[in-house]
Coordinates of C-alpha atoms in Angstrom, one line a residue:
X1225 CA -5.5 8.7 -30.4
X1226 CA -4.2 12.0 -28.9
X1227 CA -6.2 14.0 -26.4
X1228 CA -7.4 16.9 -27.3
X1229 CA -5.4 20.3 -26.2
X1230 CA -7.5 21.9 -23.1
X1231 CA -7.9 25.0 -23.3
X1232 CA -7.8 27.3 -20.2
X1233 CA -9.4 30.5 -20.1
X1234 CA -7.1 33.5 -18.4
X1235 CA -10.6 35.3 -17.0
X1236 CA -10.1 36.8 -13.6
X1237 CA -6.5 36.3 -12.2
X1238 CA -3.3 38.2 -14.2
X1239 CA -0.5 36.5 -15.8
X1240 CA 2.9 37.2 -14.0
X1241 CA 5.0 35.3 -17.3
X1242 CA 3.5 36.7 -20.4
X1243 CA 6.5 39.4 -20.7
X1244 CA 8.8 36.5 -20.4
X1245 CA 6.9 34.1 -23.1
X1246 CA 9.3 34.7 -25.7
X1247 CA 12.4 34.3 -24.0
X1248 CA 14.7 31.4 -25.5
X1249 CA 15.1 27.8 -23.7
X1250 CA 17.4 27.7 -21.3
X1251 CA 20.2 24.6 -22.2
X1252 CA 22.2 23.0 -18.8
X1253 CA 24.9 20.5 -18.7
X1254 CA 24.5 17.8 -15.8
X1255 CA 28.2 18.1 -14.3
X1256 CA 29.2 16.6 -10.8
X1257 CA 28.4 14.2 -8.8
X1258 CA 25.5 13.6 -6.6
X1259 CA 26.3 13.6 -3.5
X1260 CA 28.2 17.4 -4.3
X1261 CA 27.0 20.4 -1.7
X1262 CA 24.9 23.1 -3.4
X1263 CA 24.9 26.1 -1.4
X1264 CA 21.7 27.6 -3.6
X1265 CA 20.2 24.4 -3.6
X1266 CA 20.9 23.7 0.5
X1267 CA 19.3 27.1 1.1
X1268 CA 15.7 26.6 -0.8
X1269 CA 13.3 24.9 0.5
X1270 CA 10.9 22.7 -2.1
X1271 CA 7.6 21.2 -1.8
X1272 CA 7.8 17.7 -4.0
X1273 CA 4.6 16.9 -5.1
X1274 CA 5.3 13.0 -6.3
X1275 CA 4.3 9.2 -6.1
X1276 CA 6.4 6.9 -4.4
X1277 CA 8.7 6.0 -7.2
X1278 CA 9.2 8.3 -10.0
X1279 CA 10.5 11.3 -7.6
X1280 CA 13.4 8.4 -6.0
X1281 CA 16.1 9.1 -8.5
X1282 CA 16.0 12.8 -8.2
X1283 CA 15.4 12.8 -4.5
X1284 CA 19.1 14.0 -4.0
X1285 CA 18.5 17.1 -6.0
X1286 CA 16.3 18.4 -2.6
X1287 CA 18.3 19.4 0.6
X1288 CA 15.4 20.8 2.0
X1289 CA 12.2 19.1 0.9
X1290 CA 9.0 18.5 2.1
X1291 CA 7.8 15.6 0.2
X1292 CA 3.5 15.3 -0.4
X1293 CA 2.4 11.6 -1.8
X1294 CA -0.9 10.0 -2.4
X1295 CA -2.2 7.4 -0.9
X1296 CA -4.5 5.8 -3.4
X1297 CA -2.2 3.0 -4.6
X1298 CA -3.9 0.3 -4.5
X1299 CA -1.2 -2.3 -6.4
X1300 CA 2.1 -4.4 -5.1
X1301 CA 1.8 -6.0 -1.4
X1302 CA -0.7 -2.3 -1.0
X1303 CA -3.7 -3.9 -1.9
X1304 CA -3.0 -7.2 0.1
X1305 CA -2.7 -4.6 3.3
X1306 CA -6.0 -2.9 2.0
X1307 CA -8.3 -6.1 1.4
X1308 CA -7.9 -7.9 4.5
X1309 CA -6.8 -4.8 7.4
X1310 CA -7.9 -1.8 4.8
X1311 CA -6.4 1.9 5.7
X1312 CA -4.8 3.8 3.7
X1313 CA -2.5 2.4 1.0
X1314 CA 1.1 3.3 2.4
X1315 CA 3.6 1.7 -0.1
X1316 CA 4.3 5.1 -1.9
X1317 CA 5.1 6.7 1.3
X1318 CA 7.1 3.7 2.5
X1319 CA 9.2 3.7 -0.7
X1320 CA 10.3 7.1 0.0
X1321 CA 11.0 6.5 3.5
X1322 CA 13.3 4.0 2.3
X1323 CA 15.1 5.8 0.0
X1324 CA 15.5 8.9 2.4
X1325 CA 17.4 6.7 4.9
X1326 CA 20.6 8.1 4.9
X1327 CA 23.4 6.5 2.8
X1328 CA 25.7 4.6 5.0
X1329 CA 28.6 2.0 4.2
X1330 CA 28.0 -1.6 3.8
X1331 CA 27.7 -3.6 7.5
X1332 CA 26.1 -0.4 9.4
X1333 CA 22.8 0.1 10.9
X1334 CA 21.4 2.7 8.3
X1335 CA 22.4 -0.5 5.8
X1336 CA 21.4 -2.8 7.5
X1337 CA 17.8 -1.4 7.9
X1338 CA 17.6 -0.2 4.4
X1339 CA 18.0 -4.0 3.6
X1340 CA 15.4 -5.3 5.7
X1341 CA 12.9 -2.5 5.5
X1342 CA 13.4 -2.6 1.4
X1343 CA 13.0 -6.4 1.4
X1344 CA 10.1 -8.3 -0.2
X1345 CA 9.3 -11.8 0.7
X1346 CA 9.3 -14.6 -2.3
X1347 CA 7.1 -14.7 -5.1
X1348 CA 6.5 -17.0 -8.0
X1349 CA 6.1 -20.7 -8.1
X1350 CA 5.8 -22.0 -4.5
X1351 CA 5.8 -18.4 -3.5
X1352 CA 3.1 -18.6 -0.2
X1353 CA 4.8 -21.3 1.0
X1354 CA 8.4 -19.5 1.0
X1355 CA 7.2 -16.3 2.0
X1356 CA 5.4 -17.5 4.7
X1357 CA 8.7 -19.6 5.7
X1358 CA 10.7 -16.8 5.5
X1359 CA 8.2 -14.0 7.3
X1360 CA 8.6 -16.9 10.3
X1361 CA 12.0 -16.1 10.3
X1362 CA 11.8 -12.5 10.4
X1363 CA 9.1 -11.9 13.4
X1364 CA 10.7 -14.6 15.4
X1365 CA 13.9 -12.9 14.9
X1366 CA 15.9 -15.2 13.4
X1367 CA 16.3 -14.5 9.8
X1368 CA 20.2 -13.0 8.8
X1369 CA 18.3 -9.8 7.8
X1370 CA 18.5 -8.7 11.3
X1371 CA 22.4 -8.8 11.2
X1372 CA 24.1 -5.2 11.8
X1373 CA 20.6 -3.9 13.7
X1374 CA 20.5 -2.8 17.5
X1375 CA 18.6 -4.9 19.4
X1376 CA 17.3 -2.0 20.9
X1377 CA 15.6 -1.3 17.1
X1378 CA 15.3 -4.4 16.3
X1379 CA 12.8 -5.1 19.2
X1380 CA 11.1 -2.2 18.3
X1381 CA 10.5 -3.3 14.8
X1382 CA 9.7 -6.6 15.2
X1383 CA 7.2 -5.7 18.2
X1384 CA 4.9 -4.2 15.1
X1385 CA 5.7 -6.6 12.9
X1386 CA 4.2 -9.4 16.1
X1387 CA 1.6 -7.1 16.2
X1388 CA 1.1 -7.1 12.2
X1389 CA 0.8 -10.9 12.4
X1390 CA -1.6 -10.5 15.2
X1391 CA -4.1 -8.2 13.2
X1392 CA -3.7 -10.7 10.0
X1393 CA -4.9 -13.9 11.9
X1394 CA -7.8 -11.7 13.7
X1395 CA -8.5 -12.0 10.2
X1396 CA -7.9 -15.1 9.5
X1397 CA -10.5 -16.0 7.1
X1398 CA -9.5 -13.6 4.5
X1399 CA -6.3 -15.9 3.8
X1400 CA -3.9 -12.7 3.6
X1401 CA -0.7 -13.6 0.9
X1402 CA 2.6 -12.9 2.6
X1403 CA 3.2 -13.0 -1.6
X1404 CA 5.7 -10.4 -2.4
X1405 CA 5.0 -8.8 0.7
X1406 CA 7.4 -5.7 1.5
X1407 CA 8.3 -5.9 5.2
X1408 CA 8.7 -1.6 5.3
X1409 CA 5.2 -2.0 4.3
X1410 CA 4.1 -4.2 6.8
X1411 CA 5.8 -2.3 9.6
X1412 CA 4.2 0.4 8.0
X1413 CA 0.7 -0.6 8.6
X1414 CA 1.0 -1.9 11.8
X1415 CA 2.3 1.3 13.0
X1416 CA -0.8 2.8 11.5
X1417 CA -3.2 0.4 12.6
X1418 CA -2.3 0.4 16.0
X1419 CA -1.9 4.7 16.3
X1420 CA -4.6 4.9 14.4
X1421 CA -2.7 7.7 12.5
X1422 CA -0.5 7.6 9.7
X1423 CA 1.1 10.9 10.1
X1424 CA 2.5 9.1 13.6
X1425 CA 3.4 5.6 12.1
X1426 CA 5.6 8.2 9.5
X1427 CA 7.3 9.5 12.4
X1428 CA 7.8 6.0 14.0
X1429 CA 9.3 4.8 10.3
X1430 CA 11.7 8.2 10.0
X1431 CA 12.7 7.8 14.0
X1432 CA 14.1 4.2 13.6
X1433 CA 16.1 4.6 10.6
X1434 CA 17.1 8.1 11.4
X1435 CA 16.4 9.1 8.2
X1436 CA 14.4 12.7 9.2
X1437 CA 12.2 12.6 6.3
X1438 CA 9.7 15.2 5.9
X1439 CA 6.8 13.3 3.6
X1440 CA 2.9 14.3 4.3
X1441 CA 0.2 11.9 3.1
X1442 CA -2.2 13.9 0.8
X1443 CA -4.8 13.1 3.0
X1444 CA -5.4 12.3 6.7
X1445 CA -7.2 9.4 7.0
X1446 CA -7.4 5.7 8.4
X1447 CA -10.0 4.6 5.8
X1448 CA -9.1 3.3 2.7
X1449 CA -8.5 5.9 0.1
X1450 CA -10.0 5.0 -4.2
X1451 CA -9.4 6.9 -7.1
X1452 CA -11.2 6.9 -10.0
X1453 CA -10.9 8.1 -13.6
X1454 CA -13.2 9.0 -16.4
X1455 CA -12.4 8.9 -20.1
X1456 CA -13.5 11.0 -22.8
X1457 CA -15.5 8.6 -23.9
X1458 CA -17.4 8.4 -20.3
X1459 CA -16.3 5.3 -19.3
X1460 CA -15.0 5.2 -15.7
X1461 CA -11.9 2.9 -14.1
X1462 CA -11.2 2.8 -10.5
X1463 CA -8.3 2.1 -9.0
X1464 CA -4.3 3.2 -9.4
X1465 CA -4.0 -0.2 -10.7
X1466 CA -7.0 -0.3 -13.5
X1467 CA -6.0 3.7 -14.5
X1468 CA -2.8 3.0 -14.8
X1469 CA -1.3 -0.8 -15.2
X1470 CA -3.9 -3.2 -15.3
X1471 CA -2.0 -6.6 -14.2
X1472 CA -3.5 -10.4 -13.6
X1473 CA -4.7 -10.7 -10.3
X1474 CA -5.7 -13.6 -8.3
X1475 CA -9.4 -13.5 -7.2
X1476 CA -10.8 -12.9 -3.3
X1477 CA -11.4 -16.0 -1.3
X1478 CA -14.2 -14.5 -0.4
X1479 CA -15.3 -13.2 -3.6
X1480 CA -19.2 -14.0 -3.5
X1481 CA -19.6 -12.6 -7.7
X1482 CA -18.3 -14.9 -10.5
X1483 CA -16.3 -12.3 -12.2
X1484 CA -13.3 -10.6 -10.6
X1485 CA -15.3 -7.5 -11.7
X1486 CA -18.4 -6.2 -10.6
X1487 CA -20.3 -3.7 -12.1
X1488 CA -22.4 -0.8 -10.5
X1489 CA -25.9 -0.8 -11.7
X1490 CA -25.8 3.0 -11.3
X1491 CA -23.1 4.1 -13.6
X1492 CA -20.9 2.3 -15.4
X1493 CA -18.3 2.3 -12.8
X1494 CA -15.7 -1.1 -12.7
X1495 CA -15.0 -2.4 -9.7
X1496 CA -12.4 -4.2 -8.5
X1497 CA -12.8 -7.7 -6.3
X1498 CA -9.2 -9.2 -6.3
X1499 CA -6.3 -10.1 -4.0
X1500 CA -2.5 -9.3 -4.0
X1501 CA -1.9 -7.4 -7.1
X1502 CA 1.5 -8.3 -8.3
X1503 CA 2.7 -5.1 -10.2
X1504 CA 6.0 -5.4 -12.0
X1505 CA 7.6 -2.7 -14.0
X1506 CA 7.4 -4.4 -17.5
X1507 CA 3.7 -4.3 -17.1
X1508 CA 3.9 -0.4 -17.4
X1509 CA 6.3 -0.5 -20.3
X1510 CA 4.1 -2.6 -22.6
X1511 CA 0.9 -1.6 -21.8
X1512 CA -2.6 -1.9 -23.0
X1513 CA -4.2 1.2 -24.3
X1514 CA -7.0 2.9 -22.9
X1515 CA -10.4 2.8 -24.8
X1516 CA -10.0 7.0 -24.8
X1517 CA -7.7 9.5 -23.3
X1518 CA -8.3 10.1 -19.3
X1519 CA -10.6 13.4 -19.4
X1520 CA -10.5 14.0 -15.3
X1521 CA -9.8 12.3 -12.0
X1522 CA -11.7 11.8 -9.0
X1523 CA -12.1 10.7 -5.5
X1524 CA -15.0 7.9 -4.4
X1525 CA -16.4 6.8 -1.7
X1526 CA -17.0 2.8 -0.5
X1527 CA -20.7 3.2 -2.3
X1528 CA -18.7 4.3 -5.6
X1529 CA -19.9 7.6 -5.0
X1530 CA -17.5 11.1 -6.2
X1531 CA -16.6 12.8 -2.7
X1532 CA -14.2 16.0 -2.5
X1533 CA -11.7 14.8 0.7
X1534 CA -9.9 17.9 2.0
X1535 CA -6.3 17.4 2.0
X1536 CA -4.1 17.2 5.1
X1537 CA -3.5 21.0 6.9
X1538 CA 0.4 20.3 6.5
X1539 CA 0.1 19.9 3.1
X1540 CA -1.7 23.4 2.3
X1541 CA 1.0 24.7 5.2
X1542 CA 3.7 23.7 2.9
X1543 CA 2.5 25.5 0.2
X1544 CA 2.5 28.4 2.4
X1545 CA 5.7 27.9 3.7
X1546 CA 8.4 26.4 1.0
X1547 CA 10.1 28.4 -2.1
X1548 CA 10.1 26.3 -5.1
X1549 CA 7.0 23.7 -5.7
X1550 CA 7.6 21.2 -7.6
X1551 CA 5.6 18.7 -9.7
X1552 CA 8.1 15.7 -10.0
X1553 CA 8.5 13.1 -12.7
X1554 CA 6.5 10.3 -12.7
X1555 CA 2.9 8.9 -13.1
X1556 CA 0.8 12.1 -14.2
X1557 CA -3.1 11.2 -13.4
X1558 CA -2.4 8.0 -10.4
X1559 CA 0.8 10.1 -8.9
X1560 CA 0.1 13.9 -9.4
X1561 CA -3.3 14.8 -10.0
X1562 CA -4.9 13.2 -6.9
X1563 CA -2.6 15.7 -4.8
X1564 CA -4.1 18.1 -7.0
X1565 CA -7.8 17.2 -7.0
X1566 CA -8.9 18.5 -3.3
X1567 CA -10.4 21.2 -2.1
X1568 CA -8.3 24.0 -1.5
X1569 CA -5.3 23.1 -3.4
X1570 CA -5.5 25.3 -6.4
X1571 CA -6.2 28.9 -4.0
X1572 CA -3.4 27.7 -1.9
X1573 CA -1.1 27.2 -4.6
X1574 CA -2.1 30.3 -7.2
X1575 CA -2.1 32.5 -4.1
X1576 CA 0.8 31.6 -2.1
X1577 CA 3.2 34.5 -1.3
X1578 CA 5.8 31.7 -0.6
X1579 CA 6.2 30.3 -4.1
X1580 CA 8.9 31.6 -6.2
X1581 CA 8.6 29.1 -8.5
X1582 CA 6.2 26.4 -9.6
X1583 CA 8.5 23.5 -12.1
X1584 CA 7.1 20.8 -13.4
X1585 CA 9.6 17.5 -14.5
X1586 CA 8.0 16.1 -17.6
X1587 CA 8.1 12.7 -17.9
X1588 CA 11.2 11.6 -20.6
X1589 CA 8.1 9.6 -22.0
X1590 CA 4.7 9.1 -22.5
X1591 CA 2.9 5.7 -21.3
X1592 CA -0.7 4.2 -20.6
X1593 CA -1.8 7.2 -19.2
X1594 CA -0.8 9.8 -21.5
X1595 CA -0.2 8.6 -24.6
X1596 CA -0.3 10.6 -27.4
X1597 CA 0.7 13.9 -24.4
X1598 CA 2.9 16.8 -25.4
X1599 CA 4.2 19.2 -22.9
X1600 CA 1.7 21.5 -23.1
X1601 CA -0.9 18.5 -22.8
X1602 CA 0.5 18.0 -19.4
X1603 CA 0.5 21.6 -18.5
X1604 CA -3.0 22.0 -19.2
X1605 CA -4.1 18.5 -17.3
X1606 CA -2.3 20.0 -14.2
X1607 CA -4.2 23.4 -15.0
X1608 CA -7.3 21.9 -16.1
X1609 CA -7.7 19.9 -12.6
X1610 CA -6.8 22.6 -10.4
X1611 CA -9.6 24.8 -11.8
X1612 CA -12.4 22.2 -11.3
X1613 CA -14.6 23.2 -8.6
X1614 CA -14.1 20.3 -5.6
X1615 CA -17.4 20.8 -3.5
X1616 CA -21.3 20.8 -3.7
X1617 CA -22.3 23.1 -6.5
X1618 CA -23.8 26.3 -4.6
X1619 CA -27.0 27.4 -4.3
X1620 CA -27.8 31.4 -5.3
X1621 CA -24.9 33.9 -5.9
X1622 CA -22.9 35.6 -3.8
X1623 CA -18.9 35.7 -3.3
X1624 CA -18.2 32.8 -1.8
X1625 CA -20.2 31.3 -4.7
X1626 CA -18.3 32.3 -7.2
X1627 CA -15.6 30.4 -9.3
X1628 CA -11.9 31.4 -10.2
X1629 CA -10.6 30.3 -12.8
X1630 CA -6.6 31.0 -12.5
X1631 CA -4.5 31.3 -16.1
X1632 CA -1.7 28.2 -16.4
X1633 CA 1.0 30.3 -15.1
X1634 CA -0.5 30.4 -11.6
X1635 CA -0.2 26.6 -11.4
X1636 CA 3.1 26.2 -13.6
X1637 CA 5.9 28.7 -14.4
X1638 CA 8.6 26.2 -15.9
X1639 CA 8.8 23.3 -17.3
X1640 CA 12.1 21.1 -17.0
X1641 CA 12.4 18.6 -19.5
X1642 CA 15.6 16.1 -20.9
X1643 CA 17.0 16.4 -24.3
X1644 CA 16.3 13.6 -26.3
X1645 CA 12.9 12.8 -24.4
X1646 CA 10.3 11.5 -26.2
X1647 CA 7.3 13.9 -25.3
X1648 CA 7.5 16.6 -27.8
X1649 CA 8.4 20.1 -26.4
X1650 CA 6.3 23.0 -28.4
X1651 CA 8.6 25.8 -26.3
X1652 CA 6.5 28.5 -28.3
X1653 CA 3.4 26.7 -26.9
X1654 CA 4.9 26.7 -23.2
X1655 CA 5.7 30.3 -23.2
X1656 CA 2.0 31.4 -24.6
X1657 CA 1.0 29.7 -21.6
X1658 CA 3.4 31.9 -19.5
X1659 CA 5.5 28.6 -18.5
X1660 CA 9.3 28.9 -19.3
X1661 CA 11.1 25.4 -20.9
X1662 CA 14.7 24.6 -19.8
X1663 CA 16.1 21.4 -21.1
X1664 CA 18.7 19.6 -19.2
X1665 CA 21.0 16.9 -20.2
X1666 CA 21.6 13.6 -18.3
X1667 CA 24.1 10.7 -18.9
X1668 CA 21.4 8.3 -17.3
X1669 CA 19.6 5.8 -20.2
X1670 CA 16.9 3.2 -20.3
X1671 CA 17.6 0.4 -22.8
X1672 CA 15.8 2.0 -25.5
X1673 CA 18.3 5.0 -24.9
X1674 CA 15.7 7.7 -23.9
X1675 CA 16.8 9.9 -21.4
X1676 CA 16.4 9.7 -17.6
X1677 CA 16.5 11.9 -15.0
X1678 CA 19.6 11.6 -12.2
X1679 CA 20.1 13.7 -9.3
X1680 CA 22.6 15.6 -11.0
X1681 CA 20.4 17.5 -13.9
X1682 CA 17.7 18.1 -11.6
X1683 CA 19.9 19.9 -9.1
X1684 CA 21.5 21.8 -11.7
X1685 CA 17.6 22.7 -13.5
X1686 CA 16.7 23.6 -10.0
X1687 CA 19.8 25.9 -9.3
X1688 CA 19.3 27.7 -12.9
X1689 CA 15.5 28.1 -12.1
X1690 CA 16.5 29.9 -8.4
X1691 CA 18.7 32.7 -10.0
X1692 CA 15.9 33.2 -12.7
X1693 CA 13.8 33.9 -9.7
X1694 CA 16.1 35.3 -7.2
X1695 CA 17.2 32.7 -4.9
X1696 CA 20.5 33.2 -4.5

C-alpha cells in the first residue's frame, strides 16, 4: 500500500525556488578517486544530518563536516548497554567515530585501533561463552588485538573498559550478554557513564584515535532516549528496532510478564521487554511489512508518554554556522526524522542565514519503512515533520502562539538521487515543490544491481550543487 502524498500548504513564508522549478535535471559523472582533494568541497562547510550507518560510505565526500546523529537506537550490542546500565544508545555515534579515524597503513596505531574499536566479540552457537573468553582477554590486556597500540593508549582504553566490567557486575543480576558486543561501544559507555556526559566521552573516543571528528548527539542527555511511531492506521510501535527491523530477541531474565511484549492499557502502545537484540543486515533486506504506512514520529517518555526533548545547543549552532545541510542517505523515519522532530529545528533551519543549500540523498531504494515512497513522498515526510508544532498546544492568541507553517523549499532545495535507483524520481513533482533533482552516476552495486552511493558521486553532486549556489 502506498502512502498517501502529504500535502504542504505554502501559507506565510515565500518560496525562494519557484523561478527555478522548471529548470532541467542536472546529470554528473562520478570520475576520480576518493581520497582526490576538492578545493570547492575543502572550503564548504556541511552539516550531515545521518544515522550511524547509511552516511559511512559517503563520509569522504565531507572535508569539513559537522556530523548530527540520533541516539534512539535501540538494536545491536545498543540495547544490551541500555537494559542493564541504560543512557543513551551510542552505537550510531560510535560507528561514525570509527569510520572517521583516519586511514592509515596496515601495522599502525590509527589501524591498529580501528581494529579493536571496530571489533565485536562472538556470536552464534556457544556465543556467551566465547565472548565472554575473549572480553577476558581484552580487559586483562592480553588479547593480539592490542598489537600496534601505545601502551600509553592502550592503558587509557582499557582503564574504561575495567571500569565498564565494573558497572556490569554492580549489576550483576541482570546477566548482561557480552553477545556480539562491540568493544568501541563498550568504551563508549563507560566513558559516558563515568563523565556523566556524552558530548565528553565523544571527545575522549575522537582524542585516542586522533580521528578529530566533529559528531553532536541530537540530544544531550544521560537517560535513555525511545522513539515511537504511529501508523495511519493509529497503531503505534516503539522502538528503532520495532519501526524499522523487527528481529528475534531473547527475553529479559528479569522479565516478570509472560510475553516479550507488554501492552499499555492507556493506548495501544507496544512495548518492548527483551535483551541483546541481534540486528543483522539481511533482516532489513527482507522485511516484514508494516500493517500501514508510518504517518508521524515521536519522542516518549519511560511512562510511554509523547514528550518534545529540545535538541542539543550545538546542533541548532551548526545550523547557524555551516553552508550546505545535508539530509544523508539512509534510514528515513529511525535515522532522519528524530533529528528533525524537536523543538526548534524547523525555525532554525527555514531561517538560517548560513544555509546555501539544503540536499537531501534519497535512498537508491525503498524498504520497511517507506515502501511504496517516491521522491517527493520523502520530501514531504521531511516537510511534513518539520512543520508539526513540538510543544504544549497554547493557551489564547498572541504571537508567540501562532504557527508557521514554512513551504517544502525552506526545508529542501535539492534532491540528489542515483540513476538506476529504484525510488521513482517525478522531477516535475520536485520542482513544483521548489526542490531541484540532480542525478548522479556511481560504479558502486548491491547484488541485485541497484545503485549505491560512493564517496566519489556524492563529492561531485555536492561540488555541482555549490556553483548552483555560489560557493566557489
Amino acid at each position: 500500500m502506498a502512502p498517501p502524498q502529504s500535502v504542504i500548504t505554502n501559507t506565510t513564508a515565500s518560496d525562494p525556488l519557484q523561478a527555478q522549478a522548471q529548470r532541467p535535471r542536472l546529470k554528473i559523472h562520478a570520475q576520480g578517486v576518493v581520497g582526490e582533494s576538492n578545493e570547492s568541497n575543502c572550503s564548504t562547510s556541511y552539516l550531515v544530518i545521518s544515522g550511524g550507518t547509511g552516511c559511512n560510505a559517503i563520509c569522504a565526500a565531507f572535508a569539513r563536516a559537522c556530523y548530527v546523529l540520533p541516539v534512539s537506537d535501540d538494536g545491536g550490542s545498543s540495547s544490551e548497554i541500555i537494559r542493564v546500565l541504560g543512557g543513551p544508545s551510542i552505537g550510531d555515534i560510535r560507528s561514525r567515530l570509527v569510520r572517521l579515524i583516519p586511514p592509515a597503513p596496515p601495522g599502525t596505531t590509527s589501524d591498529a585501533l580501528r581494529i579493536l574499536l571496530g571489533h565485536r566479540l562472538p556470536s552464534g552457537i556457544g556465543g556467551e561463552q566465547r565472548a565472554r573468553e575473549e572480553w577476558r582477554s581484552i580487559v586483562e590486556g592480553k588479547s593480539n588485538l592490542w598489537d600496534g597500540i601505545p601502551e600509553d593508549r592502550k592503558e587509557m582504553i582499557r582503564g574504561f573498559l575495567v571500569y565498564f566490567e565494573s558497572e556490569i557486575l554492580r549489576r550483576a543480576h541482570k546477566n548482561f550478554s557480552f553477545v556480539n558486543g562491540s568493544i568501541g561501544n563498550f568504551l563508549l559507555a563507560a566513558a559516558q557513564s563515568f563523565f556523566r556526559s556524552l558530548p565528553s566521552a565523544i571527545f575522549l573516543f575522537s582524542s585516542i584515535t586522533n580521528s578529530q571528528a566533529n559528531i553532536v548527539p541530537v540530544i544531550a542527555t544521560n537517560h535513555t532516549v525511545t522513539i515511537a511511531a504511529e501508523l495511519m492506521d493509529g497503531t503505534h510501535l516503539v522502538g528503532q528496532c520495532e519501526i524499522s527491523h523487527p528481529v528475534s530477541r531473547s527475553p529479559s531474565p528479569e522479565d516478570e510478564y509472560p510475553s516479550s511484549l507488554s501492552f499499555d492499557t492507556i493506548s495501544p502502545t507496544v512495548i518492548s521487554r527483551t535483551q541483546n537484540v541481534h540486528f543483522e543486515v539481511k533482516s532489513k533486506e527482507s522485511y516484514e511489512r508494516l500493517r500501514a504506512p508510518i504517518n508521524r514520529l515521536y519522542y516518549i517518555n519511560s511512562y510511554g508518554h509523547e514528550i518534545h526533548p529540545v535538541p542539543t545547543p550545538e546542533y541548532i549552532s551548526g545550523v547557524n554556522s555551516h553552508e550546505i545541510l545535508v539530509y544523508s542517505c539512509g534510514s528515513l523515519w529511525t535515522s532522519i526524522i528524530p533529528c528533525l522532530a524537536l523543538r526548534g529545528v524547523a525555525s532554525a533551519i527555514a531561517n538560517s542565514h548560513s544555509l546555501r543549500a539544503k540536499v537531501l540523498f534519497l535512498n537508491s531504494k525503498n524498504d520497511r519503512e517507506t515502501e511504496g515512497y517516491t521522491a517527493a513522498t520523502y520530501i514531504q515526510a521531511i516537510a511534513r515533520t518539520l512543520n508539526a508544532r513540538y510543544q504544549r498546544d497554547p493557551f489564547g492568541l498572541g504571537p508567540d502562539n501562532a504557527a508557521t507553517t514554512y513551504p517544502v523549499s525552506a526545508f529542501v532545495t535539492h534532491l540528489v538521487h542515483l540513476r538506476g535507483c529504484a525510488v521513482h524520481v517525478d522531477v516535475t513533482r520536485a520542482s513544483e515543490l521548489g526542490v531541484r533533482c540532480i542525478e548522479v552516476e556511481s560504479e558502486a552495486r548491491e547484488a541485485d544491481g541497484i545503485p549505491l552511493y560512493d564517496a566519489a558521486c556524492a563529492k561531485n553532486a555536492l561540488k555541482q550543487i555549490g556553483e548552483l549556489v555560489g560557493l566557489t
